[in-house]
Short mmCIF file of C-alpha atoms in Angstrom, two decimals:
data_model
loop_
_atom_site.label_atom_id
_atom_site.label_comp_id
_atom_site.label_asym_id
_atom_site.label_seq_id
_atom_site.Cartn_x
_atom_site.Cartn_y
_atom_site.Cartn_z
CA UNK A 77 22.07 18.56 -37.02
CA UNK A 78 19.81 20.03 -39.62
CA UNK A 79 16.23 20.65 -38.67
CA UNK A 80 13.79 18.82 -40.89
CA UNK A 81 10.48 16.96 -40.99
CA UNK A 82 11.64 14.72 -38.16
CA UNK A 83 10.66 17.60 -35.89
CA UNK A 84 7.03 17.33 -36.93
CA UNK A 85 7.09 13.56 -37.01
CA UNK A 86 8.38 13.50 -33.47
CA UNK A 87 5.72 15.96 -32.35
CA UNK A 88 3.00 13.79 -33.88
CA UNK A 89 4.39 10.66 -32.25
CA UNK A 90 4.58 12.52 -28.97
CA UNK A 91 0.95 13.62 -29.22
CA UNK A 92 -0.21 10.09 -30.01
CA UNK A 93 1.75 8.61 -27.12
CA UNK A 94 0.41 11.18 -24.69
CA UNK A 95 -3.12 10.58 -25.89
CA UNK A 96 -2.75 6.83 -25.53
CA UNK A 97 -1.24 7.16 -22.07
CA UNK A 98 -4.00 9.53 -20.98
CA UNK A 99 -6.73 7.30 -22.33
CA UNK A 100 -5.60 3.75 -21.66
CA UNK A 101 -2.77 3.74 -19.11
CA UNK A 102 -3.26 6.43 -16.50
CA UNK A 103 -6.93 5.96 -15.51
CA UNK A 104 -6.89 2.20 -14.78
CA UNK A 105 -3.62 2.42 -12.86
CA UNK A 106 -4.82 5.38 -10.82
CA UNK A 107 -8.18 3.76 -10.19
CA UNK A 108 -6.67 0.52 -8.98
CA UNK A 109 -4.24 2.36 -6.73
CA UNK A 110 -6.98 4.45 -5.19
CA UNK A 111 -9.17 1.41 -4.76
CA UNK A 112 -6.33 -0.38 -2.99
CA UNK A 113 -5.70 2.62 -0.77
CA UNK A 114 -9.35 2.62 0.23
CA UNK A 115 -9.29 -1.12 0.81
CA UNK A 116 -6.23 -0.87 3.05
CA UNK A 117 -7.75 2.00 4.99
CA UNK A 118 -10.96 0.00 5.45
CA UNK A 119 -9.04 -3.06 6.57
CA UNK A 120 -7.08 -1.06 9.11
CA UNK A 121 -10.32 0.40 10.40
CA UNK A 122 -11.88 -3.03 10.68
CA UNK A 123 -8.82 -4.38 12.45
CA UNK A 124 -8.85 -1.63 15.05
CA UNK A 125 -12.57 -2.10 15.53
CA UNK A 126 -12.09 -5.83 16.00
CA UNK A 127 -9.34 -5.33 18.55
CA UNK A 128 -11.58 -2.96 20.47
CA UNK A 129 -14.36 -5.54 20.38
CA UNK A 130 -11.97 -8.17 21.61
CA UNK A 131 -10.94 -5.98 24.51
CA UNK A 132 -14.55 -5.42 25.47
CA UNK A 133 -15.32 -9.12 25.23
CA UNK A 134 -12.33 -9.99 27.38
CA UNK A 135 -13.40 -7.49 29.98
CA UNK A 136 -16.91 -8.88 29.97
CA UNK A 137 -15.66 -12.45 30.22
CA UNK A 138 -13.44 -11.68 33.20
CA UNK A 139 -16.30 -9.88 34.90
CA UNK A 140 -18.59 -12.86 34.37
CA UNK A 141 -15.94 -15.16 35.73
CA UNK A 142 -15.55 -13.03 38.82
CA UNK A 143 -19.30 -12.97 39.44
CA UNK A 144 -19.58 -16.71 38.99
CA UNK A 145 -16.76 -17.31 41.41
CA UNK A 146 -18.47 -15.18 44.00
CA UNK A 147 -21.73 -17.00 43.49
CA UNK A 148 -20.05 -20.38 43.78
CA UNK A 149 -18.36 -19.32 47.01
CA UNK A 150 -21.69 -18.20 48.36
CA UNK A 151 -23.32 -21.49 47.44
CA UNK A 152 -20.54 -23.49 49.09
CA UNK A 153 -20.84 -21.43 52.22
CA UNK A 154 -24.57 -22.01 52.35
CA UNK A 155 -24.10 -25.73 51.83
CA UNK A 156 -21.58 -25.89 54.66
CA UNK A 157 -23.93 -24.04 56.93
CA UNK A 158 -26.78 -26.35 56.03
CA UNK A 159 -24.65 -29.42 56.60
CA UNK A 160 -23.67 -28.20 60.05
CA UNK A 161 -27.30 -27.53 60.77
CA UNK A 162 -28.29 -31.04 59.72
CA UNK A 163 -25.56 -32.56 61.87
CA UNK A 164 -26.70 -30.53 64.85
CA UNK A 165 -30.29 -31.61 64.30
CA UNK A 166 -29.28 -35.26 64.01
CA UNK A 167 -27.30 -35.02 67.25
CA UNK A 168 -30.27 -33.48 69.01
CA UNK A 169 -32.62 -36.16 67.73
CA UNK A 170 -30.28 -38.92 68.81
CA UNK A 171 -29.91 -37.44 72.25
CA UNK A 172 -33.68 -37.17 72.66
CA UNK A 173 -34.19 -40.72 71.45
CA UNK A 174 -31.59 -41.98 73.91
CA UNK A 175 -33.23 -40.18 76.77
CA UNK A 176 -36.59 -41.54 75.75
CA UNK A 177 -35.18 -45.09 75.66
CA UNK A 178 -33.58 -44.64 79.05
CA UNK A 179 -36.84 -43.38 80.54
CA UNK A 180 -38.86 -46.28 79.13
CA UNK A 181 -36.25 -48.78 80.25
CA UNK A 182 -36.37 -47.31 83.76
CA UNK A 183 -40.20 -47.55 83.73
CA UNK A 184 -40.03 -51.19 82.80
CA UNK A 185 -37.48 -51.91 85.47
CA UNK A 186 -39.70 -50.25 88.09
CA UNK A 187 -42.66 -52.24 86.89
CA UNK A 188 -40.78 -55.49 87.17
CA UNK A 189 -39.48 -54.58 90.57
CA UNK A 190 -43.02 -53.84 91.72
CA UNK A 191 -44.30 -57.07 90.33
CA UNK A 192 -41.54 -58.99 92.07
CA UNK A 193 -42.42 -57.18 95.28
CA UNK A 194 -46.09 -58.14 94.94
CA UNK A 195 -45.14 -61.75 94.38
CA UNK A 196 -42.83 -61.74 97.32
CA UNK A 197 -45.45 -60.09 99.41
CA UNK A 198 -47.97 -62.79 98.50
CA UNK A 199 -45.49 -65.55 99.25
CA UNK A 200 -44.55 -63.95 102.56
CA UNK A 201 -48.26 -63.76 103.52
CA UNK A 202 -48.71 -67.40 102.72
CA UNK A 203 -45.59 -68.26 104.68
CA UNK A 204 -46.81 -66.15 107.58
CA UNK A 205 -50.18 -67.85 107.49
CA UNK A 206 -48.54 -71.28 107.35
CA UNK A 207 -46.22 -70.23 110.14
CA UNK A 208 -49.09 -68.99 112.26
CA UNK A 209 -51.02 -72.23 111.63
CA UNK A 210 -48.09 -74.18 112.78
CA UNK A 211 -47.70 -72.01 115.87
CA UNK A 212 -51.34 -72.00 116.86
CA UNK A 213 -51.73 -75.63 116.04
CA UNK A 214 -55.11 -75.03 115.05
CA UNK A 215 -56.71 -74.37 111.89
CA UNK A 216 -57.47 -70.92 111.32
CA UNK A 217 -60.34 -69.95 109.33
CA UNK A 218 -58.81 -68.38 106.32
CA UNK A 219 -61.88 -66.43 105.84
CA UNK A 220 -61.98 -65.13 109.41
CA UNK A 221 -58.38 -64.17 109.47
CA UNK A 222 -57.89 -63.00 105.97
CA UNK A 223 -58.22 -59.44 107.22
CA UNK A 224 -55.41 -60.01 109.61
CA UNK A 225 -53.28 -61.67 106.95
CA UNK A 226 -53.86 -58.88 104.51
CA UNK A 227 -52.82 -56.27 107.02
CA UNK A 228 -49.74 -58.31 107.73
CA UNK A 229 -48.96 -58.63 104.08
CA UNK A 230 -49.36 -54.87 103.70
CA UNK A 231 -46.90 -54.24 106.45
CA UNK A 232 -44.28 -56.23 104.71
CA UNK B 198 44.63 7.88 -38.15
CA UNK B 199 43.43 11.48 -37.83
CA UNK B 200 41.40 11.40 -41.01
CA UNK B 201 40.13 8.00 -40.09
CA UNK B 202 39.05 9.19 -36.65
CA UNK B 203 37.18 12.24 -37.90
CA UNK B 204 35.47 10.08 -40.53
CA UNK B 205 34.48 7.63 -37.82
CA UNK B 206 33.03 10.39 -35.66
CA UNK B 207 31.18 12.03 -38.52
CA UNK B 208 29.80 8.71 -39.57
CA UNK B 209 28.48 8.11 -36.09
CA UNK B 210 26.85 11.51 -35.94
CA UNK B 211 25.06 11.18 -39.27
CA UNK B 212 21.39 10.24 -39.18
CA UNK B 213 19.80 7.86 -41.61
CA UNK B 214 18.00 10.46 -43.74
CA UNK B 215 15.20 9.86 -46.19
CA UNK B 216 13.96 12.77 -48.24
CA UNK B 217 13.50 14.67 -51.46
CA UNK B 218 16.87 15.42 -53.03
CA UNK B 219 16.69 18.34 -55.46
CA UNK B 220 18.52 16.34 -58.12
CA UNK B 221 17.90 12.65 -57.41
CA UNK B 222 14.35 12.80 -56.03
CA UNK B 223 13.10 10.69 -53.08
CA UNK B 224 15.89 8.54 -51.65
CA UNK B 225 18.02 7.69 -48.64
CA UNK B 226 20.92 10.11 -48.30
CA UNK B 227 24.18 8.38 -48.99
CA UNK B 228 26.38 10.99 -47.32
CA UNK B 229 26.20 14.13 -45.22
CA UNK B 230 26.21 16.41 -48.25
CA UNK B 231 23.20 14.72 -49.79
CA UNK B 232 21.36 14.90 -46.47
CA UNK B 233 22.14 18.58 -46.26
CA UNK B 234 20.90 19.17 -49.77
CA UNK B 235 17.54 17.65 -48.88
CA UNK B 236 16.92 20.58 -46.54
CA UNK B 237 13.75 20.61 -44.48
CA UNK B 238 11.86 18.02 -46.55
CA UNK B 239 13.66 15.04 -45.16
CA UNK B 240 13.11 12.72 -42.29
CA UNK B 241 15.51 10.99 -39.93
CA UNK B 242 14.27 7.45 -40.23
CA UNK B 243 16.45 6.19 -37.38
CA UNK B 244 15.32 8.89 -34.95
CA UNK B 245 11.65 8.40 -35.71
CA UNK B 246 12.00 4.63 -35.80
CA UNK B 247 13.81 4.27 -32.50
CA UNK B 248 11.68 6.81 -30.70
CA UNK B 249 8.47 5.17 -31.87
CA UNK B 250 9.78 1.72 -30.95
CA UNK B 251 10.79 2.92 -27.48
CA UNK B 252 7.56 4.85 -26.96
CA UNK B 253 5.68 1.76 -28.07
CA UNK B 254 7.66 -0.34 -25.62
CA UNK B 255 6.79 2.04 -22.81
CA UNK B 256 3.09 2.07 -23.69
CA UNK B 257 3.03 -1.70 -24.23
CA UNK B 258 4.49 -2.40 -20.79
CA UNK B 259 2.32 0.11 -19.01
CA UNK B 260 -0.81 -0.91 -20.87
CA UNK B 261 -0.12 -4.54 -20.04
CA UNK B 262 0.14 -3.65 -16.37
CA UNK B 263 -2.91 -1.40 -16.52
CA UNK B 264 -5.04 -4.11 -18.09
CA UNK B 265 -4.24 -6.68 -15.42
CA UNK B 266 -4.34 -4.17 -12.60
CA UNK B 267 -5.40 -5.74 -9.34
CA UNK B 268 -6.38 -4.17 -6.07
CA UNK B 269 -4.71 -6.99 -4.19
CA UNK B 270 -1.01 -7.63 -3.81
CA UNK B 271 0.70 -6.26 -6.94
CA UNK B 272 3.13 -8.35 -8.98
CA UNK B 273 6.51 -7.26 -10.33
CA UNK B 274 5.48 -5.28 -13.39
CA UNK B 275 2.48 -3.76 -11.68
CA UNK B 276 4.64 -2.77 -8.76
CA UNK B 277 7.07 -1.01 -11.06
CA UNK B 278 4.30 0.74 -12.96
CA UNK B 279 2.67 1.83 -9.72
CA UNK B 280 5.93 3.23 -8.40
CA UNK B 281 6.41 5.22 -11.59
CA UNK B 282 2.84 6.47 -11.64
CA UNK B 283 2.95 7.40 -7.99
CA UNK B 284 6.26 9.20 -8.41
CA UNK B 285 4.98 11.22 -11.37
CA UNK B 286 1.66 11.88 -9.69
CA UNK B 287 3.42 13.20 -6.60
CA UNK B 288 5.69 15.45 -8.66
CA UNK B 289 2.69 16.84 -10.54
CA UNK B 290 0.64 17.40 -7.40
CA UNK B 291 3.49 19.23 -5.69
CA UNK B 292 3.97 21.65 -8.55
CA UNK B 293 0.72 21.92 -10.43
CA UNK B 294 -2.25 23.06 -8.41
CA UNK B 295 -4.93 23.28 -11.07
CA UNK B 296 -7.15 20.46 -12.21
CA UNK B 297 -6.16 18.80 -15.42
CA UNK B 298 -6.72 15.33 -16.82
CA UNK B 299 -3.86 15.78 -19.24
CA UNK B 300 -0.87 16.92 -17.29
CA UNK B 301 -0.17 13.82 -15.20
CA UNK B 302 -0.26 11.30 -18.08
CA UNK B 303 1.68 13.81 -20.16
CA UNK B 304 4.38 13.94 -17.52
CA UNK B 305 4.49 10.16 -17.22
CA UNK B 306 4.84 9.81 -20.97
CA UNK B 307 7.60 12.41 -21.10
CA UNK B 308 9.54 10.89 -18.25
CA UNK B 309 9.39 7.30 -19.42
CA UNK B 310 9.82 8.04 -23.10
CA UNK B 311 12.73 10.42 -22.67
CA UNK B 312 14.32 8.03 -20.19
CA UNK B 313 14.07 5.12 -22.62
CA UNK B 314 15.44 7.21 -25.48
CA UNK B 315 18.30 8.36 -23.29
CA UNK B 316 18.89 4.80 -22.16
CA UNK B 317 19.88 3.87 -25.71
CA UNK B 318 22.99 5.89 -24.99
CA UNK B 319 24.24 3.11 -22.74
CA UNK B 320 24.19 0.57 -25.55
CA UNK B 321 27.81 0.40 -26.75
CA UNK B 322 28.16 2.90 -29.59
CA UNK B 323 29.20 0.46 -32.28
CA UNK B 324 26.85 -2.46 -31.69
CA UNK B 325 23.68 -1.32 -33.37
CA UNK B 326 25.36 0.69 -36.18
CA UNK B 327 27.49 -2.36 -36.98
CA UNK B 328 24.45 -4.62 -36.94
CA UNK B 329 22.53 -2.35 -39.29
CA UNK B 330 25.67 -1.84 -41.37
CA UNK B 331 25.81 -5.59 -41.88
CA UNK B 332 22.21 -5.41 -43.11
CA UNK B 333 23.12 -2.72 -45.63
CA UNK B 334 21.99 0.34 -43.70
CA UNK B 335 24.98 2.64 -43.56
CA UNK B 336 23.85 5.28 -41.11
CA UNK B 337 22.23 4.54 -37.81
CA UNK B 338 22.04 6.88 -34.84
CA UNK B 339 20.33 4.92 -32.12
CA UNK B 340 19.81 7.60 -29.49
CA UNK B 341 16.85 9.71 -30.62
CA UNK B 342 17.53 12.40 -28.03
CA UNK B 343 20.90 13.15 -29.61
CA UNK B 344 18.92 14.39 -32.61
CA UNK B 345 17.88 17.99 -32.10
CA UNK B 346 14.74 17.31 -34.14
CA UNK B 347 13.48 14.85 -31.55
CA UNK B 348 14.03 17.07 -28.55
CA UNK B 349 12.79 20.19 -30.26
CA UNK B 350 9.78 18.30 -31.57
CA UNK B 351 8.82 17.53 -28.00
CA UNK B 352 9.63 20.95 -26.61
CA UNK B 353 7.68 22.68 -29.36
CA UNK B 354 4.71 20.46 -28.56
CA UNK B 355 5.05 21.58 -24.95
CA UNK B 356 5.31 25.18 -26.17
CA UNK B 357 2.06 24.83 -28.14
CA UNK B 358 0.42 23.44 -25.01
CA UNK B 359 1.70 26.42 -23.01
CA UNK B 360 0.12 28.80 -25.49
CA UNK B 361 -3.08 26.76 -25.68
CA UNK B 362 -3.56 26.68 -21.92
CA UNK B 363 -2.55 30.33 -21.49
CA UNK B 364 -5.29 31.35 -23.87
CA UNK B 365 -7.76 28.83 -22.52
CA UNK B 366 -7.33 29.90 -18.89
CA UNK B 367 -6.67 33.61 -19.25
CA UNK B 368 -8.39 34.31 -22.53
CA UNK B 369 -6.79 36.06 -25.49
CA UNK B 370 -6.93 39.43 -23.77
CA UNK B 371 -5.50 38.06 -20.51
CA UNK B 372 -2.64 36.40 -22.34
CA UNK B 373 -1.98 39.55 -24.37
CA UNK B 374 -2.00 41.64 -21.23
CA UNK B 375 0.46 39.27 -19.63
CA UNK B 376 2.77 39.70 -22.60
CA UNK B 377 2.44 43.48 -22.94
CA UNK B 378 1.81 44.97 -19.51
CA UNK B 379 4.50 43.15 -17.58
CA UNK B 380 6.82 43.91 -15.95
CA UNK B 381 6.16 47.64 -16.53
CA UNK B 382 2.48 48.52 -16.47
CA UNK B 383 2.66 51.53 -18.73
CA UNK B 384 1.39 52.03 -22.27
CA UNK B 385 4.68 53.52 -23.37
CA UNK B 386 6.50 50.42 -22.24
CA UNK B 387 4.43 47.98 -24.32
CA UNK B 388 7.09 47.32 -26.99
CA UNK B 389 9.73 46.82 -24.34
CA UNK B 390 7.51 44.50 -22.34
CA UNK B 391 6.56 42.56 -25.42
CA UNK B 392 10.20 42.07 -26.31
CA UNK B 393 11.07 41.00 -22.79
CA UNK B 394 8.14 38.62 -22.34
CA UNK B 395 8.42 37.33 -25.89
CA UNK B 396 12.03 36.36 -25.37
CA UNK B 397 11.09 34.81 -22.04
CA UNK B 398 8.29 32.83 -23.65
CA UNK B 399 10.36 31.66 -26.62
CA UNK B 400 13.29 30.77 -24.40
CA UNK B 401 11.17 28.09 -22.73
CA UNK B 402 10.90 25.60 -25.60
CA UNK B 403 14.37 26.40 -26.92
CA UNK B 404 16.07 25.85 -23.58
CA UNK B 405 13.92 22.81 -22.85
CA UNK B 406 14.78 21.10 -26.11
CA UNK B 407 18.39 22.15 -26.36
CA UNK B 408 19.20 21.20 -22.77
CA UNK B 409 18.21 17.62 -23.36
CA UNK B 410 19.82 17.51 -26.78
CA UNK B 411 23.06 19.09 -25.55
CA UNK B 412 23.47 16.73 -22.62
CA UNK B 413 22.84 13.61 -24.61
CA UNK B 414 24.81 14.75 -27.65
CA UNK B 415 27.81 15.50 -25.49
CA UNK B 416 27.49 12.19 -23.69
CA UNK B 417 27.24 10.31 -26.96
CA UNK B 418 30.22 12.17 -28.37
CA UNK B 419 32.34 11.18 -25.40
CA UNK B 420 31.34 7.56 -25.85
CA UNK B 421 32.38 7.82 -29.51
CA UNK B 422 35.72 9.36 -28.53
CA UNK B 423 36.28 6.61 -25.98
CA UNK B 424 35.51 4.08 -28.72
CA UNK B 425 38.45 5.47 -30.67
CA UNK B 426 40.88 4.27 -28.02
CA UNK B 427 42.53 0.84 -28.23
CA UNK B 428 39.96 -1.78 -27.24
CA UNK B 429 41.90 -3.03 -24.20
CA UNK B 430 41.80 0.35 -22.44
CA UNK B 431 38.29 1.48 -23.39
CA UNK B 432 36.64 -0.05 -20.32
CA UNK B 433 38.72 2.17 -18.01
CA UNK B 434 36.95 5.25 -19.37
CA UNK B 435 33.69 3.93 -20.74
CA UNK B 436 32.62 2.16 -17.55
CA UNK B 437 32.92 5.22 -15.26
CA UNK B 438 31.36 7.40 -17.93
CA UNK B 439 28.49 4.96 -18.39
CA UNK B 440 27.89 4.80 -14.65
CA UNK B 441 27.90 8.58 -14.49
CA UNK B 442 25.61 8.62 -17.49
CA UNK B 443 23.00 6.54 -15.69
CA UNK B 444 22.59 9.57 -13.47
CA UNK B 445 22.55 11.99 -16.42
CA UNK B 446 19.90 10.20 -18.43
CA UNK B 447 17.57 9.86 -15.45
CA UNK B 448 18.17 13.43 -14.38
CA UNK B 449 17.60 14.83 -17.87
CA UNK B 450 14.35 12.89 -18.24
CA UNK B 451 13.26 14.16 -14.84
CA UNK B 452 14.23 17.75 -15.66
CA UNK B 453 12.35 17.66 -18.93
CA UNK B 454 9.28 16.38 -17.11
CA UNK B 455 9.53 18.84 -14.21
CA UNK B 456 10.03 21.84 -16.48
CA UNK B 457 7.05 20.82 -18.56
CA UNK B 458 4.94 20.67 -15.40
CA UNK B 459 6.29 24.02 -14.23
CA UNK B 460 5.67 25.72 -17.57
CA UNK B 461 2.16 24.37 -17.82
CA UNK B 462 1.41 25.30 -14.25
CA UNK B 463 2.62 28.85 -15.02
CA UNK B 464 0.31 28.86 -18.03
CA UNK B 465 -2.57 27.89 -15.73
CA UNK B 466 -1.90 30.58 -13.18
CA UNK B 467 -3.77 33.83 -13.45
CA UNK B 468 -1.73 36.84 -12.47
#
């Protein structure tokens, strides 16, 4: 173990290696590692931001859904109400129409009854006149007795 | 057997040395005596070679990952590199509170490089020396951190950085004051303080380098001793020791890195 020039040779080699490492190895490795660290930190940030956004969106969506449901319920209720109203109106109209028909039918019936009565009355007058002719055995002047016949017919 | 064993051990602890021999000129040392005779002007080719190869491997892998770095989902290699970088970055940030472009990559380089050099310890002790022996290279010590030159080379570099940053942050006068007026703030105590602080300062690189060297050298030596046993019993000792060594090599790499960070952070702090 004698000391010799190897000592200096080793020191020179050492210096060259350190220089090379400092110049060509350390900086790129360090740079890449720092860049990756930054990238990971950014990604984590973005992920947490995205999850927050998602939460907000979900909340908004559920709120919209709730509002729409309420609106739909309201619309259905209105429609039901309107339907009931229409049915009521239709019933009313039908009832009125029926009454109107009944009234007109009654009017017609009365008219016909009256007409029949007039006819009967006329026939009865004629019969009475014929009967009276027969009884009196003489011709009666229709003209002179028409007043009498008319009053008779009216009494019928 | 005894002579054989000590020869075997010495052979394993001998570096492949290339240098200026006073008598034969520039050549590879053929034995320990020749290597010794070369003195300071010699170089451990195996130590330098393996450490450069391993450092190159580390930088190649990390550079490959760094070039194809993606911000998306990381692949296998990138994942590994990111774990390492993050681990080192965290260790630096916990200890070092100043701002420095250098200290984090420095720590990463130290940790990975020292770990890889230590990892060579887990390669069975005879494989690579035998392979190189077959190619005509007689000495091959494959674990650079078991060579005190390698560890001290690194710790002295760290020491120079400590001094550089001390002067840069505190100025020459601040650094001098730190060395002379602590712990006793009295003019008469300057020599004493200087001695105390000087020893403290010099102890940093020495302890840093020798700690790593000592641990790995001892570990390697035990592997060599285990290799002396009959082959059918070696596994009973080498496997537990290797498993334990996985902890040691990681821990020593980590300690070297942490102490470097601590020392440099002390150099940055103004008292």
